Structures are given as structure tokens and as C-alpha cells.
Coordinates of C-alpha atoms in Angstrom, one line a residue:
X5 CA 88.3 -15.6 -30.0
X6 CA 90.1 -18.9 -29.9
X7 CA 89.2 -21.2 -27.0
X8 CA 92.9 -21.4 -26.0
X9 CA 93.2 -17.6 -25.9
X10 CA 90.0 -17.3 -23.8
X11 CA 91.2 -19.9 -21.4
X12 CA 94.6 -18.1 -21.1
X13 CA 92.7 -14.8 -20.4
X14 CA 90.5 -16.4 -17.8
X15 CA 93.4 -18.1 -16.1
X16 CA 95.4 -14.9 -16.0
X17 CA 92.5 -13.0 -14.4
X18 CA 92.0 -15.8 -11.9
X19 CA 95.7 -15.8 -11.0
X20 CA 95.7 -12.0 -10.6
X21 CA 92.6 -12.0 -8.4
X22 CA 94.1 -14.8 -6.3
X23 CA 97.1 -12.6 -5.5
X24 CA 95.0 -10.1 -3.7
X25 CA 93.1 -12.5 -1.5
X26 CA 93.6 -15.6 0.6
X27 CA 93.7 -18.9 -1.2
X28 CA 90.3 -20.5 -1.6
X29 CA 89.6 -24.0 -0.3
X30 CA 90.2 -26.7 -2.9
X31 CA 87.2 -26.9 -5.2
X32 CA 85.3 -30.2 -5.2
X33 CA 84.9 -31.9 -8.5
X34 CA 81.4 -31.8 -10.1
X35 CA 80.0 -33.5 -13.2
X36 CA 80.9 -31.6 -16.3
X37 CA 78.2 -29.8 -18.3
X38 CA 79.1 -29.4 -21.9
X39 CA 78.9 -25.8 -22.9
X40 CA 78.6 -24.5 -26.4
X41 CA 81.8 -22.8 -27.5
X42 CA 80.5 -20.9 -30.5
X43 CA 82.3 -17.8 -31.4
X44 CA 80.7 -14.7 -29.7
X45 CA 79.8 -11.5 -31.5
X46 CA 82.1 -8.5 -31.2
X47 CA 79.6 -6.9 -28.7
X48 CA 79.7 -10.1 -26.6
X49 CA 83.5 -10.0 -26.6
X50 CA 83.3 -6.4 -25.4
X51 CA 80.9 -7.4 -22.6
X52 CA 83.2 -10.4 -21.7
X53 CA 86.3 -8.2 -21.4
X54 CA 84.5 -5.4 -19.5
X55 CA 83.0 -7.8 -17.0
X56 CA 86.2 -9.7 -16.4
X57 CA 88.0 -6.4 -16.0
X58 CA 85.8 -5.6 -13.0
X59 CA 86.7 -8.7 -11.0
X60 CA 87.9 -7.5 -7.6
X61 CA 85.6 -4.4 -7.4
X62 CA 83.9 -4.3 -4.0
X63 CA 80.3 -5.4 -3.5
X64 CA 77.9 -2.7 -2.5
X65 CA 74.1 -3.1 -2.3
X66 CA 72.6 -0.7 -4.7
X67 CA 76.0 0.0 -6.3
X68 CA 76.2 0.5 -10.0
X69 CA 79.7 2.0 -10.8
X70 CA 83.2 0.8 -10.3
X71 CA 83.9 3.7 -7.9
X72 CA 80.9 3.0 -5.7
X73 CA 80.9 -0.8 -6.0
X74 CA 78.3 -3.1 -7.5
X75 CA 75.4 -5.3 -6.5
X76 CA 74.6 -8.1 -9.1
X77 CA 72.1 -6.1 -11.2
X78 CA 74.2 -2.9 -11.0
X79 CA 77.2 -4.8 -12.3
X80 CA 75.2 -6.2 -15.2
X81 CA 73.6 -2.9 -16.1
X82 CA 77.0 -1.1 -16.0
X83 CA 78.7 -3.6 -18.2
X84 CA 76.0 -3.6 -20.8
X85 CA 75.8 0.2 -20.9
X86 CA 79.5 0.7 -21.0
X87 CA 80.5 -2.2 -23.3
X88 CA 77.5 -2.5 -25.6
X89 CA 75.5 0.7 -25.2
X90 CA 72.4 -1.3 -24.0
X91 CA 70.3 -0.2 -21.1
X92 CA 68.9 -3.0 -19.1
X93 CA 66.3 -3.0 -16.2
X94 CA 67.8 -2.2 -12.8
X95 CA 66.6 -5.3 -10.9
X96 CA 67.1 -9.0 -11.4
X97 CA 63.3 -9.4 -11.2
X98 CA 62.8 -7.0 -14.1
X99 CA 65.7 -8.5 -16.1
X100 CA 64.4 -12.1 -15.9
X101 CA 61.0 -11.0 -17.4
X102 CA 62.4 -8.8 -20.2
X103 CA 61.7 -9.9 -23.7
X104 CA 64.9 -11.7 -24.7
X105 CA 65.4 -15.3 -25.8
X106 CA 65.8 -17.9 -23.1
X107 CA 68.9 -20.0 -23.6
X108 CA 69.5 -23.6 -22.6
X109 CA 72.4 -24.0 -20.1
X110 CA 74.2 -26.2 -22.7
X111 CA 74.0 -23.4 -25.3
X112 CA 75.3 -20.5 -23.3
X113 CA 77.5 -18.0 -25.0
X114 CA 79.7 -15.2 -23.7
X115 CA 77.5 -12.2 -22.6
X116 CA 74.4 -14.3 -21.7
X117 CA 72.7 -13.4 -18.4
X118 CA 72.4 -16.2 -15.9
X119 CA 69.8 -16.1 -13.1
X120 CA 69.6 -17.8 -9.7
X121 CA 67.2 -18.3 -6.9
X122 CA 69.6 -18.1 -3.9
X123 CA 66.8 -17.7 -1.3
X124 CA 65.3 -21.1 -2.2
X125 CA 62.2 -21.6 -4.2
X126 CA 61.8 -20.2 -7.8
X127 CA 62.0 -16.4 -7.1
X128 CA 65.0 -14.8 -8.8
X129 CA 67.4 -13.2 -6.4
X130 CA 70.8 -13.1 -8.2
X131 CA 72.2 -12.8 -11.6
X132 CA 75.6 -12.8 -13.4
X133 CA 77.2 -12.5 -16.9
X134 CA 78.3 -15.8 -18.5
X135 CA 81.9 -15.4 -19.8
X136 CA 82.6 -18.9 -21.2
X137 CA 84.2 -22.1 -20.1
X138 CA 81.4 -22.8 -17.7
X139 CA 82.1 -19.6 -15.7
X140 CA 80.2 -16.4 -14.9
X141 CA 81.1 -13.0 -13.4
X142 CA 78.9 -11.6 -10.6
X143 CA 78.8 -9.5 -7.5
X144 CA 77.8 -12.0 -4.9
X145 CA 77.4 -10.6 -1.4
X146 CA 78.1 -7.9 1.2
X147 CA 81.8 -8.0 2.2
X148 CA 82.8 -9.7 -1.1
X149 CA 84.0 -8.5 -4.5
X150 CA 83.0 -9.1 -8.1
X151 CA 84.3 -12.5 -9.0
X152 CA 84.3 -15.4 -11.3
X153 CA 82.5 -18.6 -10.3
X154 CA 81.6 -21.9 -12.0
X155 CA 78.0 -22.7 -12.9
X156 CA 78.9 -26.3 -12.0
X157 CA 79.6 -25.4 -8.4
X158 CA 77.0 -27.2 -6.3
X159 CA 75.6 -24.0 -4.8
X160 CA 75.1 -22.3 -8.1
X161 CA 73.9 -25.5 -9.9
X162 CA 71.2 -25.9 -7.3
X163 CA 70.1 -22.2 -7.4
X164 CA 70.2 -21.9 -11.2
X165 CA 67.0 -20.8 -12.8
X166 CA 67.6 -19.8 -16.5
X167 CA 69.6 -17.7 -18.9
X168 CA 68.7 -15.0 -21.4
X169 CA 70.6 -13.9 -24.5
X170 CA 70.6 -10.1 -24.6
X171 CA 73.0 -9.8 -27.5
X172 CA 71.1 -12.0 -30.0
X173 CA 71.7 -10.6 -33.5
X174 CA 68.7 -8.6 -34.5
X175 CA 66.8 -9.4 -31.3
X176 CA 68.0 -7.0 -28.6
X177 CA 66.3 -7.4 -25.3
X178 CA 63.3 -5.1 -24.6
X179 CA 61.5 -4.3 -21.4
X180 CA 58.0 -5.9 -21.2

């Protein structure tokens, strides 16, 4: 998908999501990380569109469907099953240790999983789906909804651990 079309899609989703909530505080400016903009596979495009389509779905701890709401790993599992026919482990701890290629932050592609240690230290506690343009979709917290955020946001940049490519051609992720 052309970068301009992807930007237009992300912009439209962001504008629609903004209509249903109060305006966020102005975002501070952070140093730019250069992200690889290689074309994604058809499966990655399906994952991208399915994940973005769930923006606004309520957060629910243990949730794993649009009707019940999502927690972060429930969102990832649902999107991959629905869009790519891939079953992933249920928890972020199991996802981060599955056999799938690790990906450098500067080589992220749509559909890659991004992992964070939001409780401090190095223990994974949160995950999302990278959608391109330095953004990821995730289900962040109780009382919130599935949303898009920037990896360059200081909170996420400090908590970032690693990324995995589940949709690598010929190398689908496997449980250990």
C-alpha cells in the first residue's frame, strides 16, 4: 500500500476516533526514529486493517472479542486469528518468548508485535500491533479503549522492550 494512502487511512481513523472523545492534550515533540517503510505482505495488510478497525473498542481485562472488549494480548490474539488465521499464545509473557524473529525498532513492518515493560524493569507487561508510520494499536488500560499511539511517545519509548515478526514469509511464529 502506498505510504500516502496508509497515512490517509491512519489520519481518517484518528479523526474518527477523536470525534467520540475529548480532545487530547497537545503531544510533545520527540526525536524521530526512522522506520522502514517496506511494503507489507497481504496478510500484514489484513492484520493492519483489522487492528485499526477495532480502535475505540472498550478495554476489558481478560477480554478477547469485540463484543466483550479486549486486553492487550486478547486484542492481538483476536486480530491474528481473524485476519491471518494464526493462533498466538494468550499472554504477553508467552508471546515474547515464542519462536519468531526479533525485529529491530528501525526495521518494523505492519503486523509486527511490539512489547513493553510498563511496570518498570525488563519484565514484559504490555504489547501491541505495529501499523506503520511509527504507530501501534493496543488496548492500554482499564477505563480506556483500543487506540493508536506513537512508539516515540516518551512513555512508550522508555518502556519499549522488543518486537517480533509473526508474519515473516515462511517463518510463522511457533510456541516454544
